[in-house]
Tab-separated table of C-alpha atoms and ligand atoms in Angstrom:
chain	number	residue	atom	x	y	z
Y	1211	MET	CA	27.092	14.997	-3.998
Y	1212	ASP	CA	24.536	12.057	-2.109
Y	1213	PHE	CA	23.088	9.357	-3.790
Y	1214	PRO	CA	19.924	8.429	-3.391
Y	1215	SER	CA	19.283	5.717	-1.381
Y	1216	SER	CA	18.370	1.934	-3.023
Y	1217	GLN	CA	14.571	3.333	-1.572
Y	1218	GLU	CA	14.756	6.416	-3.413
Y	1219	MET	CA	15.628	4.788	-6.558
Y	1220	ILE	CA	12.543	2.569	-6.239
Y	1221	ASP	CA	9.606	5.655	-5.134
Y	1222	GLN	CA	11.923	7.249	-8.078
Y	1223	VAL	CA	10.304	4.327	-10.794
Y	1224	VAL	CA	7.430	4.294	-8.711
Y	1225	GLN	CA	6.991	7.924	-10.168
Y	1226	ILE	CA	8.171	7.418	-13.929
Y	1227	ALA	CA	5.353	3.783	-13.348
Y	1228	LYS	CA	2.569	5.647	-12.723
Y	1229	GLY	CA	2.777	7.796	-15.865
Y	1230	PHE	CA	3.072	4.886	-18.100
Y	1231	TYR	CA	-0.081	3.235	-16.551
Y	1232	ALA	CA	-2.691	6.335	-16.133
Y	1233	ARG	CA	-5.111	4.963	-18.894
Y	1234	LYS	CA	-8.156	2.973	-19.151
Y	1235	ASP	CA	-7.532	-0.584	-18.193
Y	1236	ARG	CA	-7.619	-0.663	-15.041
Y	1237	ALA	CA	-7.239	-4.068	-14.223
Y	1238	HIS	CA	-3.955	-3.504	-15.394
Y	1239	ASP	CA	-2.616	-0.481	-13.852
Y	1240	LEU	CA	-0.295	0.686	-11.150
Y	1241	GLU	CA	-2.471	-1.069	-8.591
Y	1242	HIS	CA	-1.832	-3.593	-9.930
Y	1243	ALA	CA	1.773	-3.203	-10.181
Y	1244	LEU	CA	2.020	-2.301	-6.702
Y	1245	ARG	CA	0.397	-5.333	-5.533
Y	1246	VAL	CA	2.478	-7.754	-7.510
Y	1247	ARG	CA	5.128	-6.028	-5.943
Y	1248	ASN	CA	3.969	-6.825	-2.508
Y	1249	TRP	CA	3.337	-10.504	-3.507
Y	1250	GLY	CA	6.746	-11.138	-5.538
Y	1251	LYS	CA	8.093	-9.110	-2.236
Y	1252	LYS	CA	6.735	-12.224	0.183
Y	1253	ILE	CA	7.668	-15.100	-2.648
Y	1254	ALA	CA	11.321	-13.267	-2.802
Y	1255	LEU	CA	11.625	-13.787	0.664
Y	1256	ALA	CA	10.437	-16.962	1.483
Y	1257	GLU	CA	13.247	-18.244	-1.350
Y	1258	GLY	CA	15.506	-16.390	-0.780
Y	1259	ALA	CA	15.053	-14.686	-4.527
Y	1260	ASP	CA	16.979	-11.122	-5.364
Y	1261	VAL	CA	13.901	-8.493	-3.788
Y	1262	THR	CA	15.354	-5.850	-5.956
Y	1263	VAL	CA	15.139	-7.385	-9.262
Y	1264	ILE	CA	11.443	-8.593	-8.142
Y	1265	GLU	CA	10.673	-5.216	-7.077
Y	1266	LEU	CA	11.893	-3.664	-10.569
Y	1267	ALA	CA	10.740	-6.001	-12.422
Y	1268	ALA	CA	6.941	-5.984	-10.895
Y	1269	LEU	CA	6.320	-2.171	-10.927
Y	1270	LEU	CA	7.687	-2.233	-14.693
Y	1271	HIS	CA	6.235	-5.250	-16.143
Y	1272	ASP	CA	3.041	-3.978	-17.330
Y	1273	ILE	CA	3.803	-0.492	-18.817
Y	1274	GLY	CA	4.347	-1.329	-22.212
Y	1275	ARG	CA	0.676	-2.178	-22.204
Y	1276	SER	CA	-0.486	0.952	-24.310
Y	1277	GLY	CA	0.646	1.632	-27.599
Y	1278	ALA	CA	2.361	-1.296	-27.745
Y	1279	VAL	CA	5.388	-1.350	-30.335
Y	1280	GLU	CA	6.936	-4.992	-29.878
Y	1281	LYS	CA	5.411	-8.214	-30.561
Y	1282	THR	CA	3.786	-8.239	-27.763
Y	1283	HIS	CA	3.092	-6.489	-24.400
Y	1284	ALA	CA	5.963	-7.956	-22.245
Y	1285	GLN	CA	8.823	-7.415	-24.623
Y	1286	SER	CA	7.315	-3.766	-24.901
Y	1287	SER	CA	6.985	-3.466	-21.139
Y	1288	ALA	CA	11.183	-5.374	-21.137
Y	1289	GLY	CA	12.273	-2.624	-23.582
Y	1290	LEU	CA	10.818	0.267	-21.606
Y	1291	ALA	CA	12.400	-1.221	-18.495
Y	1292	VAL	CA	15.268	-0.900	-19.904
Y	1293	ASN	CA	15.314	2.297	-21.066
Y	1294	ILE	CA	13.804	4.148	-17.668
Y	1295	LEU	CA	16.031	1.374	-15.337
Y	1296	HIS	CA	19.622	2.878	-17.047
Y	1297	LYS	CA	18.693	6.230	-17.153
Y	1298	ALA	CA	18.097	5.801	-13.216
Y	1299	GLY	CA	21.754	4.366	-12.719
Y	1300	TYR	CA	21.280	0.780	-12.454
Y	1301	SER	CA	23.469	-1.691	-12.918
Y	1302	GLU	CA	23.757	-3.673	-16.247
Y	1303	ASP	CA	23.568	-6.866	-14.799
Y	1304	LEU	CA	20.209	-5.922	-12.720
Y	1305	ILE	CA	19.189	-4.416	-15.585
Y	1306	ALA	CA	19.640	-7.427	-17.790
Y	1307	ARG	CA	17.933	-9.409	-15.135
Y	1308	VAL	CA	14.311	-7.544	-14.658
Y	1309	LYS	CA	14.406	-7.226	-18.257
Y	1310	GLU	CA	14.366	-11.661	-18.448
Y	1311	ALA	CA	11.873	-11.029	-15.371
Y	1312	ILE	CA	9.579	-8.840	-17.589
Y	1313	ILE	CA	9.560	-10.475	-21.043
Y	1314	ALA	CA	8.367	-13.928	-19.295
Y	1315	HIS	CA	5.729	-13.139	-16.972
Y	1316	SER	CA	3.601	-13.726	-19.843
Y	1317	ARG	CA	3.388	-16.755	-22.063
Y	1318	GLU	CA	2.281	-14.810	-25.010
Y	1319	ALA	CA	6.090	-14.114	-26.035
Y	1320	GLY	CA	7.341	-17.341	-25.895
Y	1321	TYR	CA	9.678	-16.942	-23.418
Y	1322	GLU	CA	9.526	-19.650	-20.327
Y	1323	PRO	CA	10.863	-17.861	-17.053
Y	1324	GLU	CA	14.333	-19.480	-16.203
Y	1325	THR	CA	15.901	-17.385	-13.529
Y	1326	LEU	CA	14.136	-17.613	-9.488
Y	1327	GLU	CA	13.048	-13.570	-10.321
Y	1328	ALA	CA	11.344	-14.514	-13.648
Y	1329	LYS	CA	10.055	-17.417	-11.984
Y	1330	ILE	CA	8.862	-15.410	-9.442
Y	1331	LEU	CA	7.480	-12.458	-11.060
Y	1332	TYR	CA	5.256	-14.698	-13.043
Y	1333	ASP	CA	3.538	-16.335	-9.818
Y	1334	ALA	CA	3.067	-12.477	-7.787
Y	1335	ASP	CA	1.405	-11.753	-11.514
Y	1336	LYS	CA	-1.354	-14.948	-11.428
Y	1337	LEU	CA	-2.007	-13.755	-7.832
Y	1338	ASP	CA	-2.903	-10.751	-8.743
Y	1339	PHE	CA	-6.116	-12.712	-10.807
Y	1340	VAL	CA	-7.163	-14.893	-8.099
Y	1341	GLY	CA	-9.725	-14.565	-4.415
Y	1342	ALA	CA	-11.707	-11.040	-4.020
Y	1343	ILE	CA	-9.384	-9.299	-5.820
Y	1344	GLY	CA	-8.731	-11.305	-9.079
Y	1345	LEU	CA	-12.955	-11.161	-8.681
Y	1346	GLY	CA	-12.640	-7.448	-9.058
Y	1347	ARG	CA	-9.743	-7.417	-11.604
Y	1348	LEU	CA	-11.721	-10.148	-13.850
Y	1349	PHE	CA	-14.399	-7.970	-14.083
Y	1350	THR	CA	-12.674	-4.301	-14.911
Y	1351	LEU	CA	-10.990	-5.841	-17.400
Y	1352	GLY	CA	-14.700	-7.673	-18.989
Y	1353	GLY	CA	-16.151	-3.695	-18.516
Y	1354	VAL	CA	-13.113	-2.598	-20.438
Y	1355	GLN	CA	-13.381	-5.084	-23.339
Y	1356	GLY	CA	-17.003	-5.381	-23.757
Y	1357	TRP	CA	-17.856	-9.201	-21.987
Y	1358	PRO	CA	-20.765	-10.670	-21.247
Y	1359	ILE	CA	-20.948	-12.168	-17.531
Y	1360	MET	CA	-21.457	-15.809	-18.755
Y	1361	GLY	CA	-21.462	-17.516	-22.082
Y	1362	GLU	CA	-18.832	-17.325	-25.244
Y	1363	ASN	CA	-16.332	-14.344	-24.849
Y	1364	SER	CA	-17.446	-13.494	-21.505
Y	1365	CYS	CA	-16.125	-13.440	-17.935
Y	1366	GLU	CA	-16.327	-16.798	-17.181
Y	1367	SER	CA	-14.903	-18.235	-20.747
Y	1368	PHE	CA	-11.827	-16.291	-19.183
Y	1369	TYR	CA	-11.355	-17.630	-15.985
Y	1370	GLN	CA	-12.383	-20.751	-17.833
Y	1371	GLU	CA	-10.003	-20.471	-20.127
Y	1372	ARG	CA	-6.935	-18.795	-18.062
Y	1373	ILE	CA	-7.020	-18.253	-14.832
Y	1374	GLN	CA	-8.812	-21.902	-13.714
Y	1375	GLY	CA	-5.050	-22.545	-14.975
Y	1376	TYR	CA	-2.855	-21.341	-13.633
Y	1377	GLN	CA	-2.875	-23.606	-10.984
Y	1378	GLU	CA	-0.698	-26.557	-12.986
Y	1379	HIS	CA	1.323	-23.784	-14.507
Y	1380	LEU	CA	2.992	-21.685	-10.734
Y	1381	PHE	CA	6.477	-22.618	-10.676
Y	1382	THR	CA	7.074	-21.608	-6.530
Y	1383	LYS	CA	6.103	-23.578	-3.848
Y	1384	THR	CA	5.130	-20.337	-1.398
Y	1385	ALA	CA	3.505	-18.897	-4.658
Y	1386	LEU	CA	1.058	-22.080	-4.798
Y	1387	THR	CA	0.187	-22.359	-0.907
Y	1388	TYR	CA	-0.823	-19.162	-1.155
Y	1389	PHE	CA	-2.870	-19.451	-4.657
Y	1390	LYS	CA	-4.998	-22.072	-3.319
Y	1391	PRO	CA	-7.714	-20.537	-0.615
Y	1392	LEU	CA	-8.060	-17.917	-2.798
Y	1393	PHE	CA	-8.498	-20.044	-6.054
Y	1394	LEU	CA	-11.419	-21.847	-4.034
Y	1395	TYR	CA	-13.158	-18.613	-3.029
Y	1396	MET	CA	-13.219	-17.610	-6.737
Y	1397	GLU	CA	-14.976	-21.472	-7.749
Y	1398	GLU	CA	-17.389	-21.099	-5.418
Y	1399	PHE	CA	-18.600	-17.344	-6.248
Y	1400	TRP	CA	-19.150	-19.129	-10.004
Y	1401	ARG	CA	-21.264	-21.670	-7.587
Y	1402	GLN	CA	-22.802	-18.486	-5.768
Y	1403	LEU	CA	-23.386	-17.270	-9.372
Y	1404	HIS	CA	-24.634	-20.718	-10.786
Y	1405	SER	CA	-27.238	-20.724	-8.401
Y	1406	GLU	CA	-28.546	-17.702	-8.852
Y	1407	MET	CA	-29.819	-18.403	-12.127
Y	1408	ILE	CA	-33.691	-19.008	-12.281
L	507	FE2	FE1	1.515	-8.560	-18.223
L	508	FE2	FE1	0.920	-7.873	-14.671
């Protein structure tokens, strides 16, 4: 019997993840997960982390966003990820490390990223909310939530309350290096937007 290669196993996980991400919130869809995977791999290589753990955690980190049964989407995603990876034949040790990274990728669950892989997943996820892609995602999310551009409960207030603070929370030097120019681009966007108000 031929065993699937590690790449084939990951491709299988992508296919399963695709089903979970097929929903209206396009700010947290498969494309987001794939970009987080790319950022995660880049950071993992620079920081000497386990690329497979990062890759699997990134692909599955937001699958529990719809129909959440646990307290938070991070916990739901982690629970679903454990089942998927078990069925795919991954080792207990690897599954535990992926689970830990997914649970800690969002602060809403009250977990702090402790392992290097959890820190990298956290950082990679935040990098997808800055730059031109970040702006695209912000307004996509605003559309789903019914937010105005500015004012109370708006795209701008989400930006000010969440995204502006990411810089102080990133864990890895590598992510911070990538973050800075993308963040400045976003800051400039809001300056421009306000300058257009007559
Ligand atoms: Fe998330
Ligand atoms: Fe995410």
